[in-house]
Short mmCIF file of C-alpha atoms in Angstrom, two decimals:
data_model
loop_
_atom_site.label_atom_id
_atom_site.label_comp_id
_atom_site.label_asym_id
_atom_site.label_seq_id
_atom_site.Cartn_x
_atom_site.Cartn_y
_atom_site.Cartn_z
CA UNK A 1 -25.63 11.23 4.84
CA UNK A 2 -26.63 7.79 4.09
CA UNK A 3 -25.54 6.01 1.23
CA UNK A 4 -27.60 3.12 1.61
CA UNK A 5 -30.21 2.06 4.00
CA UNK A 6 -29.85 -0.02 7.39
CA UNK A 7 -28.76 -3.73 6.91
CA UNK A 8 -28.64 -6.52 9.19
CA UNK A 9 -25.89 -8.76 7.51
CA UNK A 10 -24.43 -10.87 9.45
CA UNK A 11 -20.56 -10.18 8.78
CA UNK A 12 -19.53 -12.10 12.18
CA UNK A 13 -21.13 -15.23 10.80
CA UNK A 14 -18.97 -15.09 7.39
CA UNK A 15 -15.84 -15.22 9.53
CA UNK A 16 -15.01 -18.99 8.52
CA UNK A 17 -14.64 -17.90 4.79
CA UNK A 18 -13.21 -14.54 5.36
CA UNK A 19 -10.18 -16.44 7.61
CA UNK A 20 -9.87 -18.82 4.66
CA UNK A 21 -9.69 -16.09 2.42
CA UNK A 22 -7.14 -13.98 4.57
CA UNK A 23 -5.08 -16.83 4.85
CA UNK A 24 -4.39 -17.40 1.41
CA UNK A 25 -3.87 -13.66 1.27
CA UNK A 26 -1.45 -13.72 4.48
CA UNK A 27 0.96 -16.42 3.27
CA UNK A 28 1.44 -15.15 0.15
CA UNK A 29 1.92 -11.81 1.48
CA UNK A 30 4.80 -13.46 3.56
CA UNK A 31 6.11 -15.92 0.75
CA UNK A 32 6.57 -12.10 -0.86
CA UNK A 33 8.11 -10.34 2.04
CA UNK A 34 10.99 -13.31 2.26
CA UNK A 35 11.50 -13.18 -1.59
CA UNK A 36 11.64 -9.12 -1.31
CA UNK A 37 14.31 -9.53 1.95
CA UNK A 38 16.64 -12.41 -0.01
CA UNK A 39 16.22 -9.67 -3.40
CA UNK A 40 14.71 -12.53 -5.03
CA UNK A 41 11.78 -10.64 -6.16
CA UNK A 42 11.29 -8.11 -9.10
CA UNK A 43 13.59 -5.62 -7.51
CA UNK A 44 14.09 -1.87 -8.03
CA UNK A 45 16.78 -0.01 -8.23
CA UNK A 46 16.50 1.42 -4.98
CA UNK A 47 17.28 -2.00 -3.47
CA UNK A 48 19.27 -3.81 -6.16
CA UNK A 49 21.84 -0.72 -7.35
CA UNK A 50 21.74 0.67 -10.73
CA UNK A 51 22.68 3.85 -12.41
CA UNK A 52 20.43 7.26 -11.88
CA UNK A 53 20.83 10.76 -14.20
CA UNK A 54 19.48 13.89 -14.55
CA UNK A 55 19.80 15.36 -17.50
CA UNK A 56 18.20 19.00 -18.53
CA UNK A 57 17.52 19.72 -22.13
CA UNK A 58 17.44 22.98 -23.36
CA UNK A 59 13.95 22.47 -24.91
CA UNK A 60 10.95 20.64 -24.10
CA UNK A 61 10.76 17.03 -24.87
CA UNK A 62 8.25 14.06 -24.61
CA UNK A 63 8.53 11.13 -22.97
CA UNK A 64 7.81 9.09 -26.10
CA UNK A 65 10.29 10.17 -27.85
CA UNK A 66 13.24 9.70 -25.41
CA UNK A 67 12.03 6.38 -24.24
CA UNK A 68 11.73 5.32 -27.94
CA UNK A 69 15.37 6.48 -28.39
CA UNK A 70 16.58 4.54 -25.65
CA UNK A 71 14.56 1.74 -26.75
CA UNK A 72 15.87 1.63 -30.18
CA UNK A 73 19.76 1.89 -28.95
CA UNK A 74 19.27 -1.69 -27.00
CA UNK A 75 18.83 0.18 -23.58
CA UNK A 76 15.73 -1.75 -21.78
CA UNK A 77 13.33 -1.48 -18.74
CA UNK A 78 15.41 2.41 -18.19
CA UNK A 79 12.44 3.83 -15.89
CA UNK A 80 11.56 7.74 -17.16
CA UNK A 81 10.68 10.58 -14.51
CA UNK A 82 9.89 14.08 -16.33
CA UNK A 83 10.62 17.31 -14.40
CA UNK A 84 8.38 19.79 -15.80
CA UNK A 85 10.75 22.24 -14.63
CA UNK A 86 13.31 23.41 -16.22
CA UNK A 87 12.50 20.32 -18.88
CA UNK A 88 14.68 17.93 -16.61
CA UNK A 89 14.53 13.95 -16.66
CA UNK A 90 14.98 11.47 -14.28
CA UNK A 91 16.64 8.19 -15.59
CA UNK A 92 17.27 5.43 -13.39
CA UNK A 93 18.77 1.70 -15.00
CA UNK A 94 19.22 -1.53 -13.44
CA UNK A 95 22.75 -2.73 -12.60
CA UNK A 96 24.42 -4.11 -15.91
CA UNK A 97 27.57 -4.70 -18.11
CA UNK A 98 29.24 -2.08 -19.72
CA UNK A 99 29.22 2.29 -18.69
CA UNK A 100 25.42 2.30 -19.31
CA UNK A 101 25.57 6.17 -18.24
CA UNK A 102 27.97 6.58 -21.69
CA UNK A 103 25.78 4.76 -23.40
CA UNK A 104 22.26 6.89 -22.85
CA UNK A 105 24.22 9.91 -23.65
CA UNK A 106 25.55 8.12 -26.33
CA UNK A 107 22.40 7.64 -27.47
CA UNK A 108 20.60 10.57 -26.78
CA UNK A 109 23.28 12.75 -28.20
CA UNK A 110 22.10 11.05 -31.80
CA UNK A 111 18.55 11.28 -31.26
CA UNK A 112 18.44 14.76 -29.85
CA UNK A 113 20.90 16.39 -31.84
CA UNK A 114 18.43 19.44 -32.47
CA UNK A 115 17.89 19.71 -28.44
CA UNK A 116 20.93 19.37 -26.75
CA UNK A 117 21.21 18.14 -23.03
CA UNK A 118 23.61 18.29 -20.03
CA UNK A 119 24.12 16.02 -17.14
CA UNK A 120 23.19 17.41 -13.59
CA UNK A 121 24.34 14.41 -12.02
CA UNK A 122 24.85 10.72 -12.22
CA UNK A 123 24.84 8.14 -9.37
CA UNK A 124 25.80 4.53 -9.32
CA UNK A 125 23.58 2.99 -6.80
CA UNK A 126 25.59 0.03 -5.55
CA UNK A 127 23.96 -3.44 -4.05
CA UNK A 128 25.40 -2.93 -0.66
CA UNK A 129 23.70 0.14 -0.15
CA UNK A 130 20.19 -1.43 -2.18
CA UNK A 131 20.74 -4.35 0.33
CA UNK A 132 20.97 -1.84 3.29
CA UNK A 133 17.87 0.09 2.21
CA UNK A 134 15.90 -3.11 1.92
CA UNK A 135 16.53 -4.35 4.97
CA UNK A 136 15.73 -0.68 6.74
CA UNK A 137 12.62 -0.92 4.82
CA UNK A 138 11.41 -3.99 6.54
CA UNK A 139 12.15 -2.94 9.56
CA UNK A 140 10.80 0.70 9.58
CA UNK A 141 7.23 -1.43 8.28
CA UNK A 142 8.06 -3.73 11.69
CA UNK A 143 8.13 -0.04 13.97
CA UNK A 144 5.13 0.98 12.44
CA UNK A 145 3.22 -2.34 12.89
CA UNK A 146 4.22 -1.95 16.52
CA UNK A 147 3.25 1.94 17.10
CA UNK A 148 -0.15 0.33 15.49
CA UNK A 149 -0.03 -1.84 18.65
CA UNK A 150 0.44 0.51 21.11
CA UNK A 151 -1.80 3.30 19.84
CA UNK A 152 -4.58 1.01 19.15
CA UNK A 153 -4.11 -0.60 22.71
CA UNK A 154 -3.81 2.79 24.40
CA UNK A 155 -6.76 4.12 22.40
CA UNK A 156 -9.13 0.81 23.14
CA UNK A 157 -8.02 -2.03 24.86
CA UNK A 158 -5.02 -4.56 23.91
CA UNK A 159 -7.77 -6.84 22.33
CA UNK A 160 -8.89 -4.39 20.02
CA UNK A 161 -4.61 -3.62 19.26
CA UNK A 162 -4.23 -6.95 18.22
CA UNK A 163 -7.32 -6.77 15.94
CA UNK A 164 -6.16 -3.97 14.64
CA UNK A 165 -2.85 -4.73 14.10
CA UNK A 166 -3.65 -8.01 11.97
CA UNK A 167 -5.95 -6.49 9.50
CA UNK A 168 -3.49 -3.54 9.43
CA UNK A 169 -0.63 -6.81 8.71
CA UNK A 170 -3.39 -8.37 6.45
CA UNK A 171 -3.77 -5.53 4.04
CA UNK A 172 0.58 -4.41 3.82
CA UNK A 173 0.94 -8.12 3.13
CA UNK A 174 -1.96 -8.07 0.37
CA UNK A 175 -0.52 -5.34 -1.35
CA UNK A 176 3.36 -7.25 -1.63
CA UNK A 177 1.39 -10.35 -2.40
CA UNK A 178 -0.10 -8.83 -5.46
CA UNK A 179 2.58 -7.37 -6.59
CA UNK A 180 4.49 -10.54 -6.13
CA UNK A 181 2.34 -12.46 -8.11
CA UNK A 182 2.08 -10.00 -10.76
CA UNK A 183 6.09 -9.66 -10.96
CA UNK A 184 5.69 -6.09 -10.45
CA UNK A 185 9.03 -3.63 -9.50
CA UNK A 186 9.27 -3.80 -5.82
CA UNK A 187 10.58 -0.38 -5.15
CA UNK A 188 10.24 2.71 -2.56
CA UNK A 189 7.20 3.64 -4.06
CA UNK A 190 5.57 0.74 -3.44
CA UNK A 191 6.82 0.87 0.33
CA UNK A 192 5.23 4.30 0.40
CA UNK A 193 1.73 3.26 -0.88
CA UNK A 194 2.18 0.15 1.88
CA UNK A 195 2.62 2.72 4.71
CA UNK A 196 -0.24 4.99 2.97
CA UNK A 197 -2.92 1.98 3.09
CA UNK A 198 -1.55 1.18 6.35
CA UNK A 199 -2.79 4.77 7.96
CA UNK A 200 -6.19 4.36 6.29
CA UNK A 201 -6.64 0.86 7.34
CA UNK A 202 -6.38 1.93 10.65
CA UNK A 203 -8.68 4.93 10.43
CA UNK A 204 -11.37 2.92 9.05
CA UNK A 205 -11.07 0.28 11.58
CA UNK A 206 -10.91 2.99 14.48
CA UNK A 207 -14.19 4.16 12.74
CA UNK A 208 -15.80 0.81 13.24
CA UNK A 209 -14.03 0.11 16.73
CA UNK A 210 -15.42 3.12 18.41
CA UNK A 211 -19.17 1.64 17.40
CA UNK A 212 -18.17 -1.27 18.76
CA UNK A 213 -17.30 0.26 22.26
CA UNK A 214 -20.20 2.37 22.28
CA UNK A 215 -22.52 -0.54 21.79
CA UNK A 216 -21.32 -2.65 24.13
CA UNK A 217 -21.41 0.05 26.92
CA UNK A 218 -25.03 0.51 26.19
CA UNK A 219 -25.71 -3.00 25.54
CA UNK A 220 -23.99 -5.17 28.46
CA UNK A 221 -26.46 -8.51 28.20
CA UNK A 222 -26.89 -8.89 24.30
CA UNK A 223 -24.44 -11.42 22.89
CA UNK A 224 -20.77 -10.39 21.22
CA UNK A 225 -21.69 -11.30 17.57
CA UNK A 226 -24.95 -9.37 17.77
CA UNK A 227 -23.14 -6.35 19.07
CA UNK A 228 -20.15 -6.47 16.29
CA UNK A 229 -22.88 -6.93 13.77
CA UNK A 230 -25.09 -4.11 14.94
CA UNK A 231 -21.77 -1.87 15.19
CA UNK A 232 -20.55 -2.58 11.21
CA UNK A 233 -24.25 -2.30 9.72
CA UNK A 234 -24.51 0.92 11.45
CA UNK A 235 -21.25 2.24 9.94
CA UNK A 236 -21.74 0.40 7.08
CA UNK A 237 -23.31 3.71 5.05
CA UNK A 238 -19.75 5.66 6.42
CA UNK A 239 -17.18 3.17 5.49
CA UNK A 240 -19.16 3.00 1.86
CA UNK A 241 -19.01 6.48 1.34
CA UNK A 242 -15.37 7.09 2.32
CA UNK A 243 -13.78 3.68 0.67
CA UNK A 244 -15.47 5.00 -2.24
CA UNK A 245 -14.56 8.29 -2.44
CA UNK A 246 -10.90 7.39 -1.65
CA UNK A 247 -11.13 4.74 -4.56
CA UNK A 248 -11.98 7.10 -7.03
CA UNK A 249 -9.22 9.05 -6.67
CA UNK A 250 -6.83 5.80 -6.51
CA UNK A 251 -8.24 5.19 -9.77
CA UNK A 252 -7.87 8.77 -11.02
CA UNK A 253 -4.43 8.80 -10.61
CA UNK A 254 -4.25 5.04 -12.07
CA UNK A 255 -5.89 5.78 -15.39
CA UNK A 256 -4.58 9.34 -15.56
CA UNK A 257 -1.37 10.13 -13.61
CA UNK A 258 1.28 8.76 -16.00
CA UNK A 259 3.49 5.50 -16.04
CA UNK A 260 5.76 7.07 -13.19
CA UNK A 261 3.56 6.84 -10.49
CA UNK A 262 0.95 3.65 -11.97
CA UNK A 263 2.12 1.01 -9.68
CA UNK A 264 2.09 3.12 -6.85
CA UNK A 265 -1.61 4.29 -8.26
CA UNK A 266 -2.09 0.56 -8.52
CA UNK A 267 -1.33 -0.27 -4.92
CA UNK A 268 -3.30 2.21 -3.64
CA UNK A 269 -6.73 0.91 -5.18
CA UNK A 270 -6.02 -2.28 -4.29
CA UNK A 271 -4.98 -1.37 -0.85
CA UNK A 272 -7.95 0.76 -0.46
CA UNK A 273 -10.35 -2.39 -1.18
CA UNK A 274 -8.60 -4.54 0.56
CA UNK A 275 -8.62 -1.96 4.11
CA UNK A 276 -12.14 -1.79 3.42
CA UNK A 277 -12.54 -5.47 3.56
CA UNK A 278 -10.11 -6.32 6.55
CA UNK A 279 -11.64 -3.48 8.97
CA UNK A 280 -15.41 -5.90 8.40
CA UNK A 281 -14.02 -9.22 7.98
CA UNK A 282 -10.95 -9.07 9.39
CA UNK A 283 -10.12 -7.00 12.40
CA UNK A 284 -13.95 -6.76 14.09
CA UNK A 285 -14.41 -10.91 13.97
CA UNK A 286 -10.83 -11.40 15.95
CA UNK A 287 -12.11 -8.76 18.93
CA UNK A 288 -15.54 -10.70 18.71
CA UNK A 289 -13.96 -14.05 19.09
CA UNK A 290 -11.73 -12.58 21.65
CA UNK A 291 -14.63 -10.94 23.63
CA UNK A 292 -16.34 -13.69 24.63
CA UNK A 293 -18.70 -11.77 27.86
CA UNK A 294 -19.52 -8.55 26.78
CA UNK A 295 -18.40 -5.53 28.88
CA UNK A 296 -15.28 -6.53 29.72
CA UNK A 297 -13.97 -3.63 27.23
CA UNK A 298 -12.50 -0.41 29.00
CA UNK A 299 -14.13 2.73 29.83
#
């Protein structure tokens, strides 16, 4: 199926502004990685400690209501997780003064005194082990990065890793960058929707690899940059079709899935535009700049 006809854009030949572009991208992607590692950044609970309860009510309850009570008793920025079953709630609290576990129940006891709760459990997340988990974080994205390497090396040729490797870099950073700038939580969701875009970056630039290599088996005389260009416009109607689809349902679960999981809805769309735009701009102009005599690529 083709979603739109052939094209003969010359992607290659943007690869000045799409650097530039990257750049920007890149070192605010790192500025955002060191703030995140020093817990400079806006961070979570899962890497700055805090307070987590369960609680189960013996009715149903909305959202609204107990996030308005919590609200209204000076308890601030508590982040709300329903579990439909058994009408269960997930409360987790940044680290602060006081017993703020007493003082939730505290308040809840007043607001709900017509539904009465119990507490399955509550856990004082402490920095040392938020600091720990941070730094595990970072380096479980390193071993990844790395298996990216090797697979992509294994699968191609060590010039095509690299490639690969950068945009898949490029678009993890992008993501953090965003959510830097935006002063978004920074939390293990967030690391999960990195590694997510990560995975699909990679597919779609195997996707347009693989046309690459074909091309320039059957091509050996025409020049690099007219081989990478044929390769992505022939693609072109694929990566359209899939990026799209996948955005769709990024945005689905942004406008639709509930405050619990919007930033990680929000990292997804971004991450899926920004995968789309690395595996063209990105990845395929480094290999092409790299490959300066065409067939030198393995067999």
């Amino acid at each position: 199926m083709e979603f739109i006809g052939k094209t003969k854009i010359d992607f290659i030949g943007m690869r000045k502004i799409s650097f530039a572009i990257s750049a920007i991208i890149a070192i605010i992607g790192l500025i955002s990685i060191i703030q995140i590692a020093r817990g400079a950044a806006n961070m979570g609970i899962d890497f700055s400690g805090g307070t987590a309860m369960q609680l189960k009510f013996s009715a149903p309850f909305t959202m609204e209501s107990v996030r308005s009570s919590l609200a209204k008793n000076g308890i601030e920025n508590a982040e709300l997780q329903e579990i439909k079953e058994g009408n269960k709630l997930l409360i987790k609290m940044r680290k602060s003064t006081g017993n703020v576990a007493d003082s939730v129940q505290e308040a809840l006891k007043k607001d709900f005194a017509a539904n009465p709760f119990t507490v399955e459990s509550s856990t004082e997340i402490g920095p040392s082990i938020g600091d720990k988990l941070r730094k595990d974080t970072l380096v479980a994205v390193a071993i990844s990065m790395l298996g990216i390497i090797i697979y992509i090396a294994w699968r191609f040729d060590y010039k095509f890793g690299i490639g690969a490797v950068v945009a898949t870099m490029h678009d993890v950073l992008a993501i953090f960058a965003i959510f830097f700038v935006l002063n978004k939580e920074v939390n293990l969701l967030l690391v999960t929707a990195a590694l997510t875009i990560a995975g699909y970056s990679l597919t779609d630039t195997v996707v347009v690899f693989d046309r690459i290599r074909e091309n320039m088996h059957k091509n050996l005389k025409e020049h690099m940059f007219t081989i990478f260009n044929q390769s992505i416009n022939e693609v072109m109607s694929r990566t359209i079709i899939t990026s799209l689809t996948t955005f769709l349902a990024a945005i689905s679960l942004l406008l639709f899935g509930g405050e619990v999981i919007h930033d990680f809805a929000f990292a997804l769309v971004v991450g899926v535009v920004v995968a789309t735009y690395s595996s063209i701009f990105v990845a395929s102009p480094i290999v092409a700049l790299w490959e300066k005599t065409p067939g030198q690529v393995k067999a």
